[in-house]
Amino acid sequence: MTANPAADIAGAIRRGEKTASGVLEEHLARVQAREPEIHAFNLVLEENARDTAAQIDAAVARGVDPGPLAGVPIALKDNLCTRGVPTTCSSRMLAGWRPPYDATVVARVTAAGAVAIGKTNLDEFAMGSSTENSAFGPTRNPLDPSRVPGGSSGGSAAAVAAGFAPLALGSDTGGSIRQPAALCGVVGTKPTYGVVSRYGLVAFASSLDQIGPFARSVGDAALLFDVIAGHDPADSTSLAGAPPVASAALEHGVDGLRVGLVTELVGAEGLSGEVVAGTRAAAEALASAGAKVEEVSVPATVYGLSAYYLIAPAEASSNLSRYDGVRYGHRATGAADITDMYIASRSEGFGPEVKRRIMLGTYALSAGYYDAYYGQAQKVRTLIIRDFEVAYQSFDVLLSPTAPGTAFPLGAKTADPLLMYLNDVCTIPSNLAGHPAMSVPWGAGADGLPLGVQVLAPALGETVMFQVAATLERLAPAAGRKVES
Ligand code: GLN
C-alpha cells in the first residue's frame, strides 16, 4: 500500500507506466472476491467502467492527458444521479429510475479522468448511521463483517476500505461521510456548504446536504476535493468565486496554528472512553508538533442533535413529498381512487425510517407546532453559528471525536432510533453551521477497529483543515485491522 493510492495510480497512468484497464481489472478482481460478503454496491458498472478505461488508455496513447484522476476507479453513492444508470437511493420508491443527466460531481470526476466503478449502498434516502436502512439489505464493514460500516454513506466507505476503489463520493447531511469514514478507517470530508455543487444529488435536507470525498489518505481526499469543488450555475446555493484549495498546504505542518479542543464535543453523551482518550492524544500530538492547543467551549453545540432532528426531517418531509406515484416514484396498482393511490404508493415505496422522518418533519412544521419545534430549532442553529464564530476568533481549527465508538455489530442499534441518532452528536454541528469538517483515522479501539478524529474549520477553511488533517495522518498511531490492497 502506498501513501496516496489514487494519486499514484493517476500519475502512473499519465506517465504511461500503467493502463487504466489494468488498474480497473485489479479492482474488479477484489470486488469479485469480497463484494458478495460486503455488499458495498447496489450496482457494479463493469461494462461502462471497461469502456471508460479503454477510452482513457486510448487518450494516453494519443498523447492526450486524461486529467488529475486519470484511470482512478471511483465509487459513487447511489443518491448521485448518473445518466442512463439506475439511481435508487436504496429505496423501493426509485426502483427502475434512470436519471436523464449526470450530477455535476459525476460530470467533474469523469472529466478529470476517473472511472466510475459502481453505485454504492446507503441508508434509504441517506437517513441513518449504519447502512442498515437500505431496502436492498445492509453493507458490512470490510474490517469485521459482523459490524456495520456506519452510514449513511456506508457503501462508499466500505468500498474504499475494502480496496474496491481508492476514491468514493458520499453525501453528508449530519455526518454521513465522516462517521462511516471513522468506522471504516478511511478519510472522509464534508466541504463548506456551497463549495461543492448539489446539482444531481437527490435531496434529503437541502440546507444541510453536501457532497464530499472518501479516500485512503488525506492527500487523496484533497485531490478529489480539488476536482469537485467550484461554482456551478446549476445549483443556486453554489458559492461564487474560486473555491479553497485543499492540497495547498498539506506539507506545511502545524507550527503556530491554534487548535481548539471542543469541550462540549469531547464531553458529549454516549462517547466511549477510548474515543475521548484518542481525541485528547491527537490534540497532544498536534501540540508536540508545534500547534497551540487549548480547550474551547462552543456552548450551543449541545443542542445540535435536537435541532438537527427537527430541521432535517422538516426539510425531508417537504423534499420527499414529490414521490407521489404521479410526478415521481413507485406507483401502486389497484387503488380505488387517487387518494388511495397516493397512500398505497408512499406506503409501499418508503421504508420505516423514511416514514418516521416524514411524520416527524410534518409534525414539526404543522401550524400548531411550527414555532415550538421548527422555529426553535432554527434559533438554535443561529446560536451554533454565533458560538462557532466566537471560537474561530481565537482558533484556526477545532478538534473533536468523529463517532461515539468503533463500528458496532449489525442490529445493535436498530431497535432504538434515539441510540442510532446519537452517532451524529459530534458531526451535526458543522452541518448546521455550513462549515467544513473531516474525519482522519486515529489508531484503534480495544476491539482492533479504527477510531477517527474530527477536524473542524470555519466556512471556506478547507486549506487549513486539510493541513491539520495531513499532520494528524503523519502522527497517527498505527491502525489496527486493515484490509490490504
Ligand atoms: N445519520 C444522520 C441521519 O440519519 C445523518 C445522515 C446524513 O448525513 N445523510 O439523519
Tab-separated table of C-alpha atoms and ligand atoms in Angstrom:
chain	number	residue	atom	x	y	z
A	1	MET	CA	0.000	0.000	0.000
A	2	THR	CA	1.344	3.383	-0.988
A	3	ALA	CA	0.697	6.606	0.836
A	4	ASN	CA	-1.614	8.154	-1.772
A	5	PRO	CA	-3.008	5.277	-3.848
A	6	ALA	CA	-5.289	7.398	-6.058
A	7	ALA	CA	-2.619	9.992	-6.849
A	8	ASP	CA	-0.101	7.224	-7.527
A	9	ILE	CA	-2.476	5.437	-9.924
A	10	ALA	CA	-3.247	8.655	-11.810
A	11	GLY	CA	0.463	9.505	-12.011
A	12	ALA	CA	1.429	6.080	-13.328
A	13	ILE	CA	-1.340	6.135	-15.941
A	14	ARG	CA	-0.495	9.656	-17.093
A	15	ARG	CA	3.148	8.636	-17.493
A	16	GLY	CA	2.136	5.523	-19.424
A	17	GLU	CA	3.539	3.170	-16.756
A	18	LYS	CA	0.149	1.576	-16.045
A	19	THR	CA	-3.044	1.247	-18.049
A	20	ALA	CA	-6.454	2.275	-16.803
A	21	SER	CA	-7.785	-1.093	-17.986
A	22	GLY	CA	-5.192	-2.976	-15.956
A	23	VAL	CA	-5.922	-0.900	-12.844
A	24	LEU	CA	-9.652	-1.438	-13.300
A	25	GLU	CA	-9.265	-5.222	-13.619
A	26	GLU	CA	-7.254	-5.329	-10.365
A	27	HIS	CA	-10.081	-3.536	-8.603
A	28	LEU	CA	-12.808	-5.624	-10.226
A	29	ALA	CA	-10.985	-8.762	-9.074
A	30	ARG	CA	-11.158	-7.509	-5.485
A	31	VAL	CA	-14.831	-6.685	-5.939
A	32	GLN	CA	-15.475	-10.163	-7.251
A	33	ALA	CA	-13.666	-11.749	-4.321
A	34	ARG	CA	-15.322	-9.844	-1.475
A	35	GLU	CA	-18.412	-7.990	-2.674
A	36	PRO	CA	-20.803	-10.922	-2.053
A	37	GLU	CA	-19.875	-10.709	1.621
A	38	ILE	CA	-19.608	-6.890	1.939
A	39	HIS	CA	-22.427	-5.603	-0.321
A	40	ALA	CA	-20.864	-2.174	-0.787
A	41	PHE	CA	-22.571	-1.727	-4.155
A	42	ASN	CA	-26.143	-1.581	-5.379
A	43	LEU	CA	-24.719	-1.851	-8.881
A	44	VAL	CA	-21.228	-2.624	-10.206
A	45	LEU	CA	-20.703	-0.797	-13.513
A	46	GLU	CA	-18.345	-3.370	-15.016
A	47	GLU	CA	-19.136	-2.777	-18.679
A	48	ASN	CA	-19.329	1.029	-18.540
A	49	ALA	CA	-16.123	1.111	-16.498
A	50	ARG	CA	-14.294	-1.099	-19.012
A	51	ASP	CA	-15.375	1.227	-21.836
A	52	THR	CA	-14.259	4.322	-19.938
A	53	ALA	CA	-10.910	2.750	-19.015
A	54	ALA	CA	-10.310	1.797	-22.663
A	55	GLN	CA	-11.033	5.393	-23.722
A	56	ILE	CA	-8.540	6.683	-21.172
A	57	ASP	CA	-5.878	4.303	-22.387
A	58	ALA	CA	-6.574	5.389	-25.950
A	59	ALA	CA	-6.233	9.045	-24.939
A	60	VAL	CA	-2.869	8.406	-23.263
A	61	ALA	CA	-1.715	6.523	-26.374
A	62	ARG	CA	-2.642	9.581	-28.471
A	63	GLY	CA	-0.628	11.801	-26.149
A	64	VAL	CA	-3.720	13.380	-24.544
A	65	ASP	CA	-3.659	13.866	-20.749
A	66	PRO	CA	-6.864	12.381	-19.273
A	67	GLY	CA	-6.649	14.632	-16.191
A	68	PRO	CA	-5.717	14.537	-12.500
A	69	LEU	CA	-7.825	11.430	-11.769
A	70	ALA	CA	-6.643	9.550	-14.868
A	71	GLY	CA	-7.885	5.985	-14.671
A	72	VAL	CA	-8.686	6.100	-10.948
A	73	PRO	CA	-11.665	3.878	-10.069
A	74	ILE	CA	-14.270	5.777	-8.087
A	75	ALA	CA	-17.378	4.540	-6.268
A	76	LEU	CA	-20.469	6.776	-6.329
A	77	LYS	CA	-23.100	6.899	-3.607
A	78	ASP	CA	-26.378	5.773	-5.117
A	79	ASN	CA	-28.094	9.100	-4.419
A	80	LEU	CA	-25.946	10.795	-7.083
A	81	CYS	CA	-27.623	10.977	-10.472
A	82	THR	CA	-25.858	9.079	-13.240
A	83	ARG	CA	-27.158	9.477	-16.783
A	84	GLY	CA	-28.895	6.338	-18.017
A	85	VAL	CA	-27.705	4.374	-14.978
A	86	PRO	CA	-30.156	3.354	-12.202
A	87	THR	CA	-30.062	5.677	-9.183
A	88	THR	CA	-32.056	4.175	-6.329
A	89	CYS	CA	-31.217	5.963	-3.047
A	90	SER	CA	-31.522	2.359	-1.747
A	91	SER	CA	-35.294	2.816	-1.825
A	92	ARG	CA	-38.041	0.832	-3.490
A	93	MET	CA	-39.528	4.224	-4.325
A	94	LEU	CA	-36.977	4.820	-7.105
A	95	ALA	CA	-36.817	1.264	-8.486
A	96	GLY	CA	-36.246	1.333	-12.226
A	97	TRP	CA	-35.475	5.067	-12.423
A	98	ARG	CA	-32.665	6.085	-14.741
A	99	PRO	CA	-31.815	9.794	-14.466
A	100	PRO	CA	-31.543	11.663	-17.764
A	101	TYR	CA	-28.494	13.617	-16.556
A	102	ASP	CA	-25.297	13.345	-14.512
A	103	ALA	CA	-24.834	15.106	-11.176
A	104	THR	CA	-22.270	17.907	-11.527
A	105	VAL	CA	-19.801	15.996	-9.313
A	106	VAL	CA	-20.149	12.927	-11.539
A	107	ALA	CA	-19.507	15.043	-14.632
A	108	ARG	CA	-16.474	16.650	-12.949
A	109	VAL	CA	-14.788	13.423	-11.827
A	110	THR	CA	-15.416	11.898	-15.257
A	111	ALA	CA	-13.948	14.947	-16.981
A	112	ALA	CA	-10.905	14.573	-14.699
A	113	GLY	CA	-10.364	11.013	-15.948
A	114	ALA	CA	-11.902	8.948	-13.121
A	115	VAL	CA	-13.584	5.621	-13.883
A	116	ALA	CA	-16.954	5.120	-12.163
A	117	ILE	CA	-16.877	1.536	-10.895
A	118	GLY	CA	-20.272	1.328	-9.195
A	119	LYS	CA	-23.160	2.862	-7.279
A	120	THR	CA	-22.828	2.325	-3.536
A	121	ASN	CA	-25.377	1.251	-0.954
A	122	LEU	CA	-26.732	3.747	1.600
A	123	ASP	CA	-29.401	4.120	4.231
A	124	GLU	CA	-32.620	4.804	2.328
A	125	PHE	CA	-32.548	8.441	1.117
A	126	ALA	CA	-29.411	8.876	3.303
A	127	MET	CA	-31.388	8.586	6.545
A	128	GLY	CA	-29.383	6.565	9.013
A	129	SER	CA	-25.980	5.895	10.549
A	130	SER	CA	-25.335	2.230	9.769
A	131	THR	CA	-26.496	1.481	6.169
A	132	GLU	CA	-28.973	-0.974	7.707
A	133	ASN	CA	-31.915	1.136	6.487
A	134	SER	CA	-31.262	0.158	2.855
A	135	ALA	CA	-34.154	-1.509	1.026
A	136	PHE	CA	-31.544	-3.837	-0.502
A	137	GLY	CA	-30.006	-5.144	2.728
A	138	PRO	CA	-27.095	-3.843	4.797
A	139	THR	CA	-23.466	-3.245	3.871
A	140	ARG	CA	-20.901	-4.921	6.105
A	141	ASN	CA	-17.684	-3.439	7.457
A	142	PRO	CA	-14.727	-4.876	5.489
A	143	LEU	CA	-12.563	-4.803	8.633
A	144	ASP	CA	-15.057	-7.004	10.507
A	145	PRO	CA	-18.108	-8.182	8.561
A	146	SER	CA	-20.108	-8.722	11.754
A	147	ARG	CA	-20.035	-4.918	12.205
A	148	VAL	CA	-21.725	-2.059	10.393
A	149	PRO	CA	-19.692	0.295	8.158
A	150	GLY	CA	-21.532	3.329	9.558
A	151	GLY	CA	-23.858	5.406	7.426
A	152	SER	CA	-25.494	6.690	5.550
A	153	SER	CA	-22.627	6.520	3.006
A	154	GLY	CA	-21.621	3.081	4.339
A	155	GLY	CA	-21.260	1.555	0.872
A	156	SER	CA	-18.820	4.269	-0.212
A	157	ALA	CA	-16.751	3.948	2.975
A	158	ALA	CA	-16.701	0.152	2.711
A	159	ALA	CA	-15.726	0.282	-0.974
A	160	VAL	CA	-12.684	2.398	-0.146
A	161	ALA	CA	-11.738	0.371	2.955
A	162	ALA	CA	-12.033	-2.932	1.032
A	163	GLY	CA	-9.847	-1.680	-1.816
A	164	PHE	CA	-12.707	-1.823	-4.341
A	165	ALA	CA	-11.841	1.763	-5.311
A	166	PRO	CA	-9.259	4.201	-3.908
A	167	LEU	CA	-11.811	7.022	-4.041
A	168	ALA	CA	-15.532	7.390	-3.423
A	169	LEU	CA	-18.111	10.156	-3.225
A	170	GLY	CA	-20.674	10.355	-0.458
A	171	SER	CA	-23.142	12.895	0.878
A	172	ASP	CA	-23.151	14.326	4.387
A	173	THR	CA	-26.269	15.911	5.895
A	174	GLY	CA	-25.483	15.222	9.547
A	175	GLY	CA	-22.311	13.132	9.420
A	176	SER	CA	-22.899	10.593	6.671
A	177	ILE	CA	-19.393	10.906	5.213
A	178	ARG	CA	-17.386	11.441	8.395
A	179	GLN	CA	-18.960	8.798	10.662
A	180	PRO	CA	-18.644	5.892	8.166
A	181	ALA	CA	-15.107	7.084	7.334
A	182	ALA	CA	-14.238	6.801	11.032
A	183	LEU	CA	-15.825	3.357	11.370
A	184	CYS	CA	-14.058	2.011	8.262
A	185	GLY	CA	-10.634	3.561	8.952
A	186	VAL	CA	-10.564	5.913	5.958
A	187	VAL	CA	-10.584	9.689	5.420
A	188	GLY	CA	-13.948	11.426	4.886
A	189	THR	CA	-14.607	15.110	4.229
A	190	LYS	CA	-17.695	17.310	4.380
A	191	PRO	CA	-16.948	20.519	2.475
A	192	THR	CA	-18.227	24.011	3.266
A	193	TYR	CA	-21.896	24.326	2.259
A	194	GLY	CA	-21.961	25.725	-1.265
A	195	VAL	CA	-18.415	24.763	-2.252
A	196	VAL	CA	-19.423	21.519	-3.990
A	197	SER	CA	-22.455	21.581	-6.274
A	198	ARG	CA	-25.506	19.643	-5.089
A	199	TYR	CA	-26.934	19.535	-8.624
A	200	GLY	CA	-27.948	15.926	-9.222
A	201	LEU	CA	-27.769	14.882	-5.567
A	202	VAL	CA	-31.188	13.523	-4.600
A	203	ALA	CA	-32.244	15.957	-1.862
A	204	PHE	CA	-32.656	14.880	1.784
A	205	ALA	CA	-32.358	18.151	3.751
A	206	SER	CA	-31.308	20.812	1.260
A	207	SER	CA	-29.900	23.354	3.724
A	208	LEU	CA	-27.569	20.704	5.205
A	209	ASP	CA	-26.651	18.317	2.329
A	210	GLN	CA	-23.108	18.435	0.936
A	211	ILE	CA	-21.233	16.002	-1.294
A	212	GLY	CA	-17.674	15.096	-0.361
A	213	PRO	CA	-14.753	12.712	-0.838
A	214	PHE	CA	-13.736	9.420	0.769
A	215	ALA	CA	-10.132	8.309	0.341
A	216	ARG	CA	-7.464	6.174	1.962
A	217	SER	CA	-5.278	9.204	2.638
A	218	VAL	CA	-5.633	12.912	3.316
A	219	GLY	CA	-3.674	13.676	0.117
A	220	ASP	CA	-6.089	11.640	-1.993
A	221	ALA	CA	-9.111	13.250	-0.327
A	222	ALA	CA	-7.592	16.662	-1.154
A	223	LEU	CA	-7.034	15.595	-4.759
A	224	LEU	CA	-10.689	14.613	-5.152
A	225	PHE	CA	-11.940	17.697	-3.287
A	226	ASP	CA	-9.996	19.969	-5.629
A	227	VAL	CA	-11.620	18.262	-8.635
A	228	ILE	CA	-15.226	18.556	-7.401
A	229	ALA	CA	-15.104	21.986	-5.705
A	230	GLY	CA	-16.123	25.148	-7.512
A	231	HIS	CA	-19.027	27.245	-8.671
A	232	ASP	CA	-21.883	25.635	-10.572
A	233	PRO	CA	-24.648	27.794	-12.046
A	234	ALA	CA	-26.985	24.770	-11.890
A	235	ASP	CA	-27.020	24.895	-8.039
A	236	SER	CA	-28.490	28.155	-6.724
A	237	THR	CA	-26.678	27.722	-3.391
A	238	SER	CA	-23.304	27.241	-5.055
A	239	LEU	CA	-20.776	29.866	-3.950
A	240	ALA	CA	-19.281	32.253	-6.467
A	241	GLY	CA	-15.540	32.749	-6.724
A	242	ALA	CA	-12.619	30.371	-6.603
A	243	PRO	CA	-13.005	27.570	-4.036
A	244	PRO	CA	-10.391	26.946	-1.341
A	245	VAL	CA	-7.573	24.634	-2.460
A	246	ALA	CA	-7.387	21.544	-0.246
A	247	SER	CA	-3.973	20.431	-1.455
A	248	ALA	CA	-2.302	23.836	-0.987
A	249	ALA	CA	-0.692	23.311	2.425
A	250	LEU	CA	-0.575	19.552	3.079
A	251	GLU	CA	3.160	19.621	3.824
A	252	HIS	CA	3.157	22.769	5.946
A	253	GLY	CA	2.789	21.200	9.381
A	254	VAL	CA	1.000	22.926	12.245
A	255	ASP	CA	3.681	25.109	13.794
A	256	GLY	CA	1.988	28.146	15.340
A	257	LEU	CA	-1.552	27.070	14.411
A	258	ARG	CA	-4.201	27.467	17.090
A	259	VAL	CA	-6.202	24.297	17.689
A	260	GLY	CA	-9.255	24.239	19.983
A	261	LEU	CA	-10.473	21.021	21.546
A	262	VAL	CA	-14.257	21.447	21.807
A	263	THR	CA	-15.257	20.883	25.449
A	264	GLU	CA	-18.895	20.012	24.707
A	265	LEU	CA	-17.996	17.506	21.986
A	266	VAL	CA	-15.266	15.677	23.917
A	267	GLY	CA	-17.740	15.554	26.792
A	268	ALA	CA	-20.769	14.579	24.703
A	269	GLU	CA	-23.280	11.976	25.824
A	270	GLY	CA	-22.503	8.375	24.970
A	271	LEU	CA	-18.852	8.665	23.873
A	272	SER	CA	-16.678	5.686	24.732
A	273	GLY	CA	-13.647	6.288	26.941
A	274	GLU	CA	-11.248	5.245	24.209
A	275	VAL	CA	-12.769	7.770	21.781
A	276	VAL	CA	-12.223	10.581	24.275
A	277	ALA	CA	-8.707	9.365	25.070
A	278	GLY	CA	-7.891	9.090	21.344
A	279	THR	CA	-9.073	12.629	20.650
A	280	ARG	CA	-7.049	14.005	23.558
A	281	ALA	CA	-3.991	12.094	22.315
A	282	ALA	CA	-4.467	13.615	18.852
A	283	ALA	CA	-4.623	17.078	20.413
A	284	GLU	CA	-1.418	16.395	22.348
A	285	ALA	CA	0.303	15.145	19.202
A	286	LEU	CA	-0.567	18.401	17.432
A	287	ALA	CA	0.790	20.323	20.420
A	288	SER	CA	4.096	18.444	20.229
A	289	ALA	CA	4.196	19.270	16.512
A	290	GLY	CA	4.110	22.976	17.373
A	291	ALA	CA	0.412	23.847	17.471
A	292	LYS	CA	-1.027	25.919	20.289
A	293	VAL	CA	-3.719	23.628	21.687
A	294	GLU	CA	-6.354	24.625	24.219
A	295	GLU	CA	-9.834	23.566	25.207
A	296	VAL	CA	-12.617	25.828	23.984
A	297	SER	CA	-16.293	25.894	24.802
A	298	VAL	CA	-18.800	26.098	21.936
A	299	PRO	CA	-21.849	26.046	24.204
A	300	ALA	CA	-24.779	25.780	21.770
A	301	THR	CA	-23.372	22.612	20.145
A	302	VAL	CA	-25.038	20.636	22.961
A	303	TYR	CA	-28.382	21.429	21.296
A	304	GLY	CA	-27.176	20.428	17.830
A	305	LEU	CA	-28.640	16.925	17.787
A	306	SER	CA	-32.068	18.102	18.944
A	307	ALA	CA	-32.168	20.937	16.416
A	308	TYR	CA	-30.992	18.673	13.588
A	309	TYR	CA	-33.674	16.066	14.234
A	310	LEU	CA	-36.304	18.779	13.717
A	311	ILE	CA	-34.732	20.682	10.808
A	312	ALA	CA	-33.583	17.652	8.775
A	313	PRO	CA	-36.922	15.776	8.984
A	314	ALA	CA	-38.811	19.032	8.280
A	315	GLU	CA	-36.852	19.573	5.070
A	316	ALA	CA	-37.077	15.864	4.222
A	317	SER	CA	-40.862	15.843	4.594
A	318	SER	CA	-41.019	18.649	2.051
A	319	ASN	CA	-38.387	17.222	-0.337
A	320	LEU	CA	-39.928	13.749	-0.302
A	321	SER	CA	-43.455	14.976	-0.994
A	322	ARG	CA	-42.594	14.792	-4.719
A	323	TYR	CA	-42.677	10.978	-4.567
A	324	ASP	CA	-46.390	10.559	-5.032
A	325	GLY	CA	-46.510	7.927	-7.757
A	326	VAL	CA	-47.580	10.565	-10.281
A	327	ARG	CA	-44.776	13.038	-10.779
A	328	TYR	CA	-42.093	10.801	-9.298
A	329	GLY	CA	-41.642	7.377	-7.812
A	330	HIS	CA	-43.230	3.998	-7.477
A	331	ARG	CA	-46.958	3.852	-8.288
A	332	ALA	CA	-49.152	1.296	-6.522
A	333	THR	CA	-51.651	-0.566	-8.644
A	334	GLY	CA	-55.232	-1.450	-7.800
A	335	ALA	CA	-56.116	1.616	-5.704
A	336	ALA	CA	-59.780	2.664	-5.720
A	337	ASP	CA	-59.161	6.405	-6.176
A	338	ILE	CA	-56.355	8.956	-6.349
A	339	THR	CA	-56.080	9.415	-2.573
A	340	ASP	CA	-55.779	5.671	-2.049
A	341	MET	CA	-53.222	5.559	-4.839
A	342	TYR	CA	-51.039	8.223	-3.135
A	343	ILE	CA	-51.309	6.431	0.191
A	344	ALA	CA	-50.589	2.998	-1.232
A	345	SER	CA	-47.677	4.254	-3.382
A	346	ARG	CA	-45.974	6.006	-0.475
A	347	SER	CA	-46.717	3.159	1.957
A	348	GLU	CA	-45.161	0.615	-0.390
A	349	GLY	CA	-42.301	2.781	-1.660
A	350	PHE	CA	-40.808	4.116	1.595
A	351	GLY	CA	-39.194	2.098	4.386
A	352	PRO	CA	-39.864	2.604	8.124
A	353	GLU	CA	-37.115	5.147	8.890
A	354	VAL	CA	-38.104	7.375	5.964
A	355	LYS	CA	-41.730	7.240	7.130
A	356	ARG	CA	-40.647	8.161	10.658
A	357	ARG	CA	-38.736	11.210	9.335
A	358	ILE	CA	-41.677	12.333	7.179
A	359	MET	CA	-44.003	12.117	10.162
A	360	LEU	CA	-41.569	13.919	12.479
A	361	GLY	CA	-40.999	16.645	9.906
A	362	THR	CA	-44.649	17.115	9.044
A	363	TYR	CA	-45.451	17.414	12.749
A	364	ALA	CA	-42.640	19.934	13.378
A	365	LEU	CA	-43.904	22.093	10.504
A	366	SER	CA	-47.620	21.849	11.312
A	367	ALA	CA	-49.443	25.079	12.136
A	368	GLY	CA	-49.869	24.410	15.856
A	369	TYR	CA	-46.267	23.318	16.479
A	370	TYR	CA	-44.171	25.286	13.982
A	371	ASP	CA	-42.993	27.924	16.474
A	372	ALA	CA	-42.383	25.454	19.288
A	373	TYR	CA	-40.346	22.998	17.200
A	374	TYR	CA	-39.123	24.148	13.782
A	375	GLY	CA	-38.854	27.803	14.810
A	376	GLN	CA	-36.935	26.972	17.997
A	377	ALA	CA	-34.604	24.667	16.095
A	378	GLN	CA	-33.770	27.452	13.637
A	379	LYS	CA	-32.922	29.739	16.562
A	380	VAL	CA	-30.588	27.077	17.949
A	381	ARG	CA	-28.970	26.894	14.531
A	382	THR	CA	-28.234	30.623	14.692
A	383	LEU	CA	-26.762	30.239	18.192
A	384	ILE	CA	-24.464	27.439	16.985
A	385	ILE	CA	-23.240	29.633	14.115
A	386	ARG	CA	-22.583	32.507	16.560
A	387	ASP	CA	-20.751	30.295	19.052
A	388	PHE	CA	-18.521	28.894	16.305
A	389	GLU	CA	-17.811	32.462	15.123
A	390	VAL	CA	-16.597	33.354	18.600
A	391	ALA	CA	-14.420	30.236	18.816
A	392	TYR	CA	-12.855	30.898	15.418
A	393	GLN	CA	-11.761	34.345	16.554
A	394	SER	CA	-9.224	32.538	18.738
A	395	PHE	CA	-8.625	29.283	16.864
A	396	ASP	CA	-7.723	28.275	13.290
A	397	VAL	CA	-9.342	24.838	13.569
A	398	LEU	CA	-11.256	22.864	16.168
A	399	LEU	CA	-10.873	19.215	17.120
A	400	SER	CA	-13.371	16.641	18.368
A	401	PRO	CA	-14.167	12.949	18.148
A	402	THR	CA	-15.961	11.866	14.953
A	403	ALA	CA	-18.144	8.982	16.182
A	404	PRO	CA	-19.003	7.811	19.717
A	405	GLY	CA	-17.188	4.494	19.343
A	406	THR	CA	-15.791	1.939	16.928
A	407	ALA	CA	-18.028	0.084	14.451
A	408	PHE	CA	-20.907	-1.654	16.244
A	409	PRO	CA	-22.432	-5.059	15.462
A	410	LEU	CA	-25.223	-5.246	12.908
A	411	GLY	CA	-28.567	-4.992	14.665
A	412	ALA	CA	-27.118	-3.412	17.819
A	413	LYS	CA	-28.937	-0.071	17.411
A	414	THR	CA	-31.789	-0.806	15.012
A	415	ALA	CA	-34.413	-1.216	17.721
A	416	ASP	CA	-33.778	2.208	19.260
A	417	PRO	CA	-33.818	5.188	16.848
A	418	LEU	CA	-32.546	7.576	19.532
A	419	LEU	CA	-29.493	5.411	20.165
A	420	MET	CA	-28.845	5.408	16.409
A	421	TYR	CA	-29.273	9.206	16.226
A	422	LEU	CA	-26.638	9.673	18.962
A	423	ASN	CA	-23.994	8.563	16.443
A	424	ASP	CA	-24.117	12.052	14.960
A	425	VAL	CA	-23.684	14.106	18.107
A	426	CYS	CA	-20.190	15.345	17.118
A	427	THR	CA	-20.726	15.679	13.369
A	428	ILE	CA	-24.065	17.546	13.203
A	429	PRO	CA	-22.896	20.994	14.445
A	430	SER	CA	-20.771	21.541	11.301
A	431	ASN	CA	-23.761	20.780	9.062
A	432	LEU	CA	-25.954	23.216	10.963
A	433	ALA	CA	-23.262	25.891	10.636
A	434	GLY	CA	-22.443	25.063	6.996
A	435	HIS	CA	-18.784	24.622	7.939
A	436	PRO	CA	-16.284	22.076	6.617
A	437	ALA	CA	-15.169	19.139	8.772
A	438	MET	CA	-13.320	15.903	8.160
A	439	SER	CA	-12.532	12.617	9.847
A	440	VAL	CA	-8.981	11.250	9.930
A	441	PRO	CA	-8.128	7.738	11.198
A	442	TRP	CA	-6.515	7.797	14.614
A	443	GLY	CA	-5.419	4.374	15.867
A	444	ALA	CA	-7.791	1.662	17.028
A	445	GLY	CA	-10.024	0.733	19.921
A	446	ALA	CA	-9.593	-2.301	22.174
A	447	ASP	CA	-11.503	-4.366	19.588
A	448	GLY	CA	-8.835	-3.566	16.990
A	449	LEU	CA	-11.256	-1.489	14.917
A	450	PRO	CA	-10.396	2.039	13.783
A	451	LEU	CA	-11.120	5.282	15.582
A	452	GLY	CA	-11.421	8.657	13.870
A	453	VAL	CA	-10.715	12.182	14.981
A	454	GLN	CA	-12.589	15.150	13.519
A	455	VAL	CA	-11.018	18.412	12.342
A	456	LEU	CA	-13.488	21.302	12.069
A	457	ALA	CA	-12.821	24.610	10.310
A	458	PRO	CA	-14.697	27.850	9.627
A	459	ALA	CA	-16.519	28.361	6.307
A	460	LEU	CA	-14.064	28.115	3.388
A	461	GLY	CA	-11.339	26.933	5.785
A	462	GLU	CA	-10.571	23.763	3.801
A	463	THR	CA	-6.904	24.645	3.196
A	464	VAL	CA	-6.016	24.816	6.888
A	465	MET	CA	-8.353	21.910	7.707
A	466	PHE	CA	-6.518	19.623	5.267
A	467	GLN	CA	-3.178	20.963	6.525
A	468	VAL	CA	-4.022	19.867	10.074
A	469	ALA	CA	-5.514	16.585	8.839
A	470	ALA	CA	-2.327	15.788	6.917
A	471	THR	CA	-0.291	16.413	10.064
A	472	LEU	CA	-2.576	14.157	12.111
A	473	GLU	CA	-2.184	11.443	9.470
A	474	ARG	CA	1.598	11.629	9.813
A	475	LEU	CA	1.394	11.475	13.629
A	476	ALA	CA	-1.365	8.857	13.959
A	477	PRO	CA	-0.730	5.665	15.917
A	478	ALA	CA	-0.694	2.507	13.818
A	479	ALA	CA	-4.129	1.369	12.733
A	480	GLY	CA	-5.491	-1.916	13.989
A	481	ARG	CA	-7.025	-4.098	11.312
A	482	LYS	CA	-6.562	-3.027	7.737
A	483	VAL	CA	-7.640	-4.682	4.524
A	484	GLU	CA	-4.526	-4.777	2.360
A	485	SER	CA	-4.841	-3.728	-1.225
B	1	GLN	N1	-27.254	9.870	10.457
B	1	GLN	C1	-27.863	11.131	10.193
B	1	GLN	C2	-29.328	10.941	9.843
B	1	GLN	O1	-29.760	9.865	9.926
B	1	GLN	C3	-27.128	11.844	9.109
B	1	GLN	C4	-27.430	11.320	7.767
B	1	GLN	C5	-26.676	12.014	6.692
B	1	GLN	O2	-25.728	12.745	6.935
B	1	GLN	N2	-27.153	11.821	5.486
B	1	GLN	O3	-30.019	11.849	9.503
